[in-house]
mmCIF file of C-alpha atoms and ligand atoms in Angstrom:
data_model
loop_
_atom_site.group_PDB
_atom_site.id
_atom_site.type_symbol
_atom_site.label_atom_id
_atom_site.label_comp_id
_atom_site.label_asym_id
_atom_site.label_seq_id
_atom_site.Cartn_x
_atom_site.Cartn_y
_atom_site.Cartn_z
ATOM 1 C CA MET B 1 -4.058 22.905 19.381
ATOM 2 C CA GLY B 2 -1.778 21.510 16.615
ATOM 3 C CA LYS B 3 -2.405 20.944 13.066
ATOM 4 C CA VAL B 4 -2.219 17.040 11.796
ATOM 5 C CA TYR B 5 -0.702 16.261 8.329
ATOM 6 C CA LEU B 6 -1.526 12.601 6.908
ATOM 7 C CA THR B 7 1.381 12.104 4.926
ATOM 8 C CA GLY B 8 2.205 9.596 2.877
ATOM 9 C CA ALA B 9 6.103 7.700 2.861
ATOM 10 C CA GLY B 10 5.804 6.272 -0.363
ATOM 11 C CA PRO B 11 6.344 2.783 -0.657
ATOM 12 C CA GLY B 12 9.727 1.979 0.677
ATOM 13 C CA ASP B 13 12.796 3.800 -1.328
ATOM 14 C CA ILE B 14 13.103 6.741 0.863
ATOM 15 C CA GLU B 15 13.935 8.930 -2.542
ATOM 16 C CA LEU B 16 10.142 8.692 -3.699
ATOM 17 C CA LEU B 17 9.102 10.555 -0.309
ATOM 18 C CA THR B 18 7.531 14.375 -1.538
ATOM 19 C CA LEU B 19 9.410 17.193 -0.990
ATOM 20 C CA LYS B 20 6.054 18.586 0.941
ATOM 21 C CA ALA B 21 6.282 15.346 2.690
ATOM 22 C CA LEU B 22 10.377 15.930 4.156
ATOM 23 C CA ARG B 23 9.144 19.399 4.538
ATOM 24 C CA VAL B 24 6.631 18.798 7.192
ATOM 25 C CA ILE B 25 8.643 15.586 8.313
ATOM 26 C CA LYS B 26 11.452 17.986 9.035
ATOM 27 C CA GLU B 27 9.245 20.107 10.886
ATOM 28 C CA ALA B 28 7.497 17.836 13.087
ATOM 29 C CA ASP B 29 7.212 17.705 16.806
ATOM 30 C CA VAL B 30 6.027 14.427 16.439
ATOM 31 C CA ILE B 31 5.524 11.766 14.024
ATOM 32 C CA ILE B 32 3.100 9.215 14.538
ATOM 33 C CA TYR B 33 3.856 6.271 11.895
ATOM 34 C CA ASP B 34 3.475 2.756 10.267
ATOM 35 C CA ARG B 35 5.650 -0.159 10.062
ATOM 36 C CA LEU B 36 4.924 -0.312 6.332
ATOM 37 C CA ALA B 37 6.803 3.766 6.308
ATOM 38 C CA ASN B 38 10.434 3.333 5.594
ATOM 39 C CA PRO B 39 12.093 3.942 9.152
ATOM 40 C CA ASP B 40 15.137 5.748 7.852
ATOM 41 C CA ILE B 41 12.511 8.719 6.907
ATOM 42 C CA LEU B 42 12.764 9.037 10.429
ATOM 43 C CA LYS B 43 16.805 10.494 10.026
ATOM 44 C CA GLU B 44 15.443 13.416 8.831
ATOM 45 C CA ALA B 45 13.224 14.951 11.508
ATOM 46 C CA LYS B 46 14.465 17.637 13.575
ATOM 47 C CA SER B 47 16.085 16.841 17.330
ATOM 48 C CA GLY B 48 13.830 16.291 20.172
ATOM 49 C CA CYS B 49 11.321 15.454 17.577
ATOM 50 C CA GLU B 50 8.635 12.535 19.402
ATOM 51 C CA PHE B 51 8.704 9.427 17.754
ATOM 52 C CA VAL B 52 4.862 7.633 18.320
ATOM 53 C CA TYR B 53 5.455 3.913 16.405
ATOM 54 C CA VAL B 54 1.331 2.534 16.109
ATOM 55 C CA GLY B 55 2.805 -0.398 13.443
ATOM 56 C CA LYS B 56 0.245 -2.624 11.836
ATOM 57 C CA GLU B 57 1.100 -4.678 8.535
ATOM 58 C CA ASP B 58 -1.761 -6.918 6.523
ATOM 59 C CA GLY B 59 -4.503 -5.871 8.133
ATOM 60 C CA ARG B 60 -3.116 -7.647 12.106
ATOM 61 C CA HIS B 61 -3.043 -3.993 13.641
ATOM 62 C CA ILE B 62 -1.069 -4.063 16.425
ATOM 63 C CA MET B 63 -3.192 -1.205 17.945
ATOM 64 C CA PRO B 64 -6.600 -1.232 16.816
ATOM 65 C CA GLN B 65 -7.858 1.770 14.890
ATOM 66 C CA ASP B 66 -9.089 3.660 17.155
ATOM 67 C CA ASP B 67 -7.052 3.566 19.286
ATOM 68 C CA ILE B 68 -4.577 5.019 16.432
ATOM 69 C CA ASN B 69 -7.119 7.973 15.940
ATOM 70 C CA GLU B 70 -7.234 9.057 19.822
ATOM 71 C CA VAL B 71 -3.220 8.616 19.648
ATOM 72 C CA ILE B 72 -3.432 11.175 16.761
ATOM 73 C CA TYR B 73 -5.877 13.646 18.775
ATOM 74 C CA GLN B 74 -4.086 13.726 21.669
ATOM 75 C CA ASN B 75 -0.819 14.786 19.923
ATOM 76 C CA ALA B 76 -2.467 17.170 18.404
ATOM 77 C CA LEU B 77 -3.398 19.070 21.544
ATOM 78 C CA LYS B 78 -0.314 18.336 22.864
ATOM 79 C CA TYR B 79 1.779 19.783 19.875
ATOM 80 C CA ASP B 80 1.930 21.951 17.363
ATOM 81 C CA ILE B 81 3.335 19.845 14.337
ATOM 82 C CA VAL B 82 1.982 16.453 14.744
ATOM 83 C CA VAL B 83 2.699 14.489 11.013
ATOM 84 C CA ARG B 84 0.674 11.324 10.906
ATOM 85 C CA LEU B 85 2.833 9.047 8.512
ATOM 86 C CA LYS B 86 1.690 5.925 6.515
ATOM 87 C CA GLY B 87 3.317 3.613 3.863
ATOM 88 C CA GLY B 88 1.907 4.842 0.375
ATOM 89 C CA ASP B 89 -0.483 6.880 0.093
ATOM 90 C CA PRO B 90 -2.876 7.474 3.523
ATOM 91 C CA PHE B 91 -5.448 7.041 1.423
ATOM 92 C CA VAL B 92 -5.037 4.033 -0.681
ATOM 93 C CA PHE B 93 -6.018 1.103 2.219
ATOM 94 C CA GLY B 94 -3.962 3.509 4.501
ATOM 95 C CA ARG B 95 -7.236 4.270 6.617
ATOM 96 C CA GLY B 96 -6.205 7.920 6.398
ATOM 97 C CA GLY B 97 -9.913 8.783 5.781
ATOM 98 C CA GLU B 98 -11.009 7.542 9.291
ATOM 99 C CA GLU B 99 -8.125 9.160 11.078
ATOM 100 C CA ALA B 100 -8.940 12.842 9.025
ATOM 101 C CA LEU B 101 -12.524 12.354 10.536
ATOM 102 C CA TYR B 102 -11.689 11.485 13.872
ATOM 103 C CA ILE B 103 -9.687 14.721 14.397
ATOM 104 C CA GLN B 104 -12.011 16.957 12.145
ATOM 105 C CA GLU B 105 -15.135 16.099 14.515
ATOM 106 C CA ARG B 106 -13.120 17.544 17.075
ATOM 107 C CA GLY B 107 -12.002 20.172 15.526
ATOM 108 C CA VAL B 108 -8.740 20.093 14.548
ATOM 109 C CA ARG B 109 -7.012 21.150 11.978
ATOM 110 C CA TYR B 110 -5.391 19.100 9.117
ATOM 111 C CA GLU B 111 -3.894 18.643 5.458
ATOM 112 C CA VAL B 112 -3.494 15.611 3.467
ATOM 113 C CA ILE B 113 -0.605 15.154 1.818
ATOM 114 C CA PRO B 114 -0.308 12.165 -0.720
ATOM 115 C CA GLY B 115 2.107 9.659 -1.296
ATOM 116 C CA ILE B 116 2.957 7.257 -3.862
ATOM 117 C CA THR B 117 1.254 4.445 -3.571
ATOM 118 C CA SER B 118 2.525 0.824 -3.896
ATOM 119 C CA SER B 119 -0.132 -0.005 -5.993
ATOM 120 C CA ILE B 120 1.361 1.847 -8.840
ATOM 121 C CA SER B 121 5.230 2.234 -8.011
ATOM 122 C CA ALA B 122 5.845 -1.991 -6.961
ATOM 123 C CA PRO B 123 4.573 -2.685 -10.570
ATOM 124 C CA ALA B 124 6.438 0.578 -12.022
ATOM 125 C CA TYR B 125 10.176 -0.865 -10.543
ATOM 126 C CA ALA B 126 9.316 -4.208 -11.621
ATOM 127 C CA GLY B 127 9.259 -3.472 -14.807
ATOM 128 C CA ILE B 128 5.454 -3.213 -15.736
ATOM 129 C CA PRO B 129 3.097 -0.721 -16.804
ATOM 130 C CA VAL B 130 -0.722 -0.526 -14.647
ATOM 131 C CA THR B 131 -1.878 0.018 -18.177
ATOM 132 C CA HIS B 132 -0.587 0.346 -21.581
ATOM 133 C CA ARG B 133 -2.058 0.876 -24.931
ATOM 134 C CA GLY B 134 -3.382 -2.090 -26.849
ATOM 135 C CA VAL B 135 -2.364 -4.344 -23.498
ATOM 136 C CA SER B 136 -4.966 -2.563 -21.137
ATOM 137 C CA VAL B 137 -7.100 0.957 -20.795
ATOM 138 C CA SER B 138 -7.499 0.760 -16.722
ATOM 139 C CA PHE B 139 -6.218 -0.495 -13.465
ATOM 140 C CA ARG B 140 -7.843 -1.063 -10.049
ATOM 141 C CA VAL B 141 -6.588 -1.587 -6.686
ATOM 142 C CA VAL B 142 -8.131 -4.188 -5.134
ATOM 143 C CA THR B 143 -8.514 -5.571 -1.396
ATOM 144 C CA GLY B 144 -7.547 -8.819 -1.238
ATOM 145 C CA HIS B 145 -7.622 -9.212 2.748
ATOM 146 C CA GLU B 146 -11.400 -9.920 2.120
ATOM 147 C CA SER B 147 -12.008 -13.801 0.878
ATOM 148 C CA PRO B 148 -13.142 -14.402 -2.056
ATOM 149 C CA ASN B 149 -15.664 -16.674 -0.472
ATOM 150 C CA LYS B 150 -17.172 -14.509 1.656
ATOM 151 C CA LYS B 151 -20.934 -14.352 1.479
ATOM 152 C CA GLU B 152 -21.712 -10.352 0.653
ATOM 153 C CA SER B 153 -18.771 -9.524 -0.706
ATOM 154 C CA GLN B 154 -18.435 -6.429 -1.666
ATOM 155 C CA ILE B 155 -15.572 -6.884 -4.536
ATOM 156 C CA PRO B 156 -17.669 -6.980 -8.261
ATOM 157 C CA TRP B 157 -15.591 -10.361 -9.173
ATOM 158 C CA GLU B 158 -17.661 -11.403 -12.141
ATOM 159 C CA THR B 159 -16.264 -7.204 -13.834
ATOM 160 C CA PHE B 160 -12.572 -8.781 -13.700
ATOM 161 C CA LYS B 161 -13.366 -10.792 -16.660
ATOM 162 C CA THR B 162 -11.614 -8.078 -18.986
ATOM 163 C CA ASP B 163 -7.821 -7.346 -19.566
ATOM 164 C CA ASP B 164 -7.831 -4.223 -17.897
ATOM 165 C CA THR B 165 -5.062 -4.424 -14.677
ATOM 166 C CA ILE B 166 -6.206 -5.778 -11.018
ATOM 167 C CA VAL B 167 -3.573 -4.917 -8.199
ATOM 168 C CA PHE B 168 -4.379 -6.719 -4.979
ATOM 169 C CA LEU B 169 -2.885 -5.309 -1.534
ATOM 170 C CA MET B 170 -2.667 -6.836 1.785
ATOM 171 C CA GLY B 171 -3.666 -10.120 -0.166
ATOM 172 C CA LEU B 172 -0.739 -13.054 -0.244
ATOM 173 C CA HIS B 173 -2.605 -15.034 2.404
ATOM 174 C CA ASN B 174 -5.380 -14.826 -0.055
ATOM 175 C CA LEU B 175 -4.016 -15.730 -2.843
ATOM 176 C CA PRO B 176 -4.907 -19.153 -3.219
ATOM 177 C CA LYS B 177 -8.701 -17.984 -2.781
ATOM 178 C CA ILE B 178 -8.161 -14.914 -5.085
ATOM 179 C CA SER B 179 -6.016 -16.890 -7.605
ATOM 180 C CA LYS B 180 -9.023 -19.763 -7.143
ATOM 181 C CA LYS B 181 -12.264 -16.948 -7.822
ATOM 182 C CA LEU B 182 -9.962 -15.228 -11.231
ATOM 183 C CA ILE B 183 -10.099 -19.044 -12.882
ATOM 184 C CA GLU B 184 -14.323 -19.243 -11.590
ATOM 185 C CA ILE B 185 -15.226 -16.208 -13.313
ATOM 186 C CA GLY B 186 -13.623 -17.542 -16.400
ATOM 187 C CA LYS B 187 -9.781 -16.268 -16.664
ATOM 188 C CA ALA B 188 -7.691 -18.095 -18.456
ATOM 189 C CA LYS B 189 -5.386 -20.798 -16.276
ATOM 190 C CA ASP B 190 -2.704 -20.003 -17.696
ATOM 191 C CA TYR B 191 -3.297 -16.119 -17.753
ATOM 192 C CA PRO B 192 -0.263 -13.674 -16.394
ATOM 193 C CA CYS B 193 0.062 -12.365 -12.750
ATOM 194 C CA ALA B 194 2.909 -11.310 -10.847
ATOM 195 C CA VAL B 195 4.096 -11.108 -6.907
ATOM 196 C CA ILE B 196 5.997 -8.269 -5.796
ATOM 197 C CA SER B 197 7.616 -8.562 -2.370
ATOM 198 C CA LYS B 198 9.079 -5.210 -0.436
ATOM 199 C CA GLY B 199 8.393 -2.990 -4.207
ATOM 200 C CA THR B 200 10.522 -0.304 -4.560
ATOM 201 C CA THR B 201 13.231 -1.309 -2.174
ATOM 202 C CA LYS B 202 16.742 -3.642 -2.099
ATOM 203 C CA ASP B 203 15.081 -6.682 -1.081
ATOM 204 C CA GLN B 204 12.825 -6.636 -3.830
ATOM 205 C CA ILE B 205 11.303 -10.190 -5.561
ATOM 206 C CA VAL B 206 9.475 -10.210 -8.026
ATOM 207 C CA VAL B 207 7.899 -13.694 -8.857
ATOM 208 C CA ILE B 208 5.946 -14.227 -12.323
ATOM 209 C CA GLY B 209 3.470 -16.638 -12.741
ATOM 210 C CA THR B 210 -0.356 -17.879 -13.935
ATOM 211 C CA LEU B 211 -3.307 -18.031 -11.990
ATOM 212 C CA GLU B 212 -2.739 -21.499 -11.454
ATOM 213 C CA ASN B 213 1.113 -21.911 -10.293
ATOM 214 C CA ILE B 214 1.474 -18.412 -8.456
ATOM 215 C CA VAL B 215 0.406 -20.033 -5.610
ATOM 216 C CA GLU B 216 3.022 -22.354 -5.907
ATOM 217 C CA LYS B 217 5.951 -20.227 -6.861
ATOM 218 C CA THR B 218 5.321 -18.066 -3.680
ATOM 219 C CA LYS B 219 5.256 -20.062 -0.660
ATOM 220 C CA ASP B 220 7.964 -18.046 0.830
ATOM 221 C CA VAL B 221 8.218 -15.036 -0.242
ATOM 222 C CA PRO B 222 7.822 -12.163 2.409
ATOM 223 C CA THR B 223 5.145 -9.397 3.357
ATOM 224 C CA PRO B 224 4.544 -6.462 2.151
ATOM 225 C CA ALA B 225 3.570 -8.001 -0.758
ATOM 226 C CA LEU B 226 0.902 -7.447 -3.611
ATOM 227 C CA ILE B 227 -0.383 -9.659 -6.080
ATOM 228 C CA VAL B 228 -0.727 -7.883 -10.310
ATOM 229 C CA VAL B 229 -2.852 -9.954 -12.794
ATOM 230 C CA GLY B 230 -2.805 -8.650 -16.178
ATOM 231 C CA ARG B 231 -1.784 -9.070 -19.467
ATOM 232 C CA VAL B 232 0.757 -5.686 -19.256
ATOM 233 C CA VAL B 233 3.033 -8.853 -16.243
ATOM 234 C CA GLU B 234 4.521 -9.926 -19.290
ATOM 235 C CA LEU B 235 5.833 -6.806 -20.479
ATOM 236 C CA ARG B 236 8.413 -7.404 -17.586
ATOM 237 C CA GLU B 237 10.152 -9.503 -19.974
ATOM 238 C CA GLN B 238 11.034 -6.641 -21.536
ATOM 239 C CA LEU B 239 10.480 -3.398 -19.436
ATOM 240 C CA GLN B 240 12.628 -5.354 -16.387
ATOM 241 C CA TRP B 241 14.782 -2.254 -15.521
ATOM 242 C CA PHE B 242 15.444 -1.894 -11.694
ATOM 243 C CA GLU B 243 17.710 -5.328 -10.653
ATOM 244 C CA GLU B 244 20.183 -3.671 -13.314
ATOM 245 C CA ASN B 245 20.351 -0.372 -11.540
ATOM 246 C CA VAL B 246 20.617 -1.831 -8.040
HETATM 247 N N1 SAH P 301 -1.515 2.852 1.721
HETATM 248 C C1 SAH P 301 -0.220 2.087 1.096
HETATM 249 C C2 SAH P 301 -0.908 0.352 1.362
HETATM 250 C C3 SAH P 301 -1.690 0.244 2.719
HETATM 251 S S1 SAH P 301 -2.312 -1.644 2.531
HETATM 252 C C4 SAH P 301 -0.044 2.170 -0.392
HETATM 253 O O1 SAH P 301 -0.374 3.528 -0.557
HETATM 254 O O2 SAH P 301 0.468 1.665 -0.444
HETATM 255 C C5 SAH P 301 -0.808 -2.467 2.850
HETATM 256 C C6 SAH P 301 -0.772 -3.406 1.709
HETATM 257 O O3 SAH P 301 0.572 -2.453 0.992
HETATM 258 C C7 SAH P 301 0.351 -4.358 1.778
HETATM 259 O O4 SAH P 301 -0.806 -5.497 2.278
HETATM 260 C C8 SAH P 301 0.850 -4.714 0.564
HETATM 261 O O5 SAH P 301 -0.024 -5.337 -0.313
HETATM 262 C C9 SAH P 301 1.003 -3.202 0.370
HETATM 263 N N2 SAH P 301 2.325 -3.274 -0.161
HETATM 264 C C10 SAH P 301 2.508 -1.665 0.889
HETATM 265 N N3 SAH P 301 4.080 -1.658 0.674
HETATM 266 C C11 SAH P 301 4.516 -2.328 -0.375
HETATM 267 C C12 SAH P 301 5.462 -2.432 -1.277
HETATM 268 N N4 SAH P 301 6.927 -2.192 -0.833
HETATM 269 N N5 SAH P 301 5.670 -3.839 -2.141
HETATM 270 C C13 SAH P 301 4.598 -3.932 -2.046
HETATM 271 N N6 SAH P 301 3.493 -4.366 -1.225
HETATM 272 C C14 SAH P 301 3.391 -3.860 -0.706
#
């Protein structure tokens, strides 16, 4: 039986891959990868390495998670070194925990290789620090996949009244509901927010707006995209660096 490496591929910029991830990618007999993992990374694999695509994006799964778990397990039975390559970090809305539990229950050895998550790196490439002294003392990474109107929402909306930074992943299609909800709980209509699409890549798009106008401004923005809500967004005006360097 082989060993599985639950590996973070980073957010898009291939140079944001960790050295450890690169080492196992080079050694892998099979790489099971997501849509969000930059496909250029696969060029680093040794010749003869098998590639298995189990792509998914924005919660619209091409392959159900149960099937993905089983694919990982079956490959662990077949190969020595199995790399499960996932966009960003495997444990940040990556369902890496579910995959680890599934193979662990079946006696498969595994390691987790954290990746640079889009939730901090896309803002960083947009010139938005997720914390900043005097502006925001914490940041939260929240699923935007769940509708704010859901009756038994697990999201503590009432706690979002402060100026702490909120990063919503998988939230672009729910942005009208999210921005409305944040205004309902008491945030100002002109409260700053940003949408970052294809962050850290040469196709990165950054749209700055307010809770009131962000929906209108991001109608044609492609996925993957995340939403940053917080006063830290205003720092982009001074800290924008990426666009001048690509
Ligand atoms: N494990 C990943 C997140 C998976 S959930 C991570 O740590 O980054 C998928 C969501 O991540 C997308 O819907 C989008 O909100 C966000 N995302 C992933 N890559 C992104 C990128 N390059 N730019 C902007 N958002 C991204």
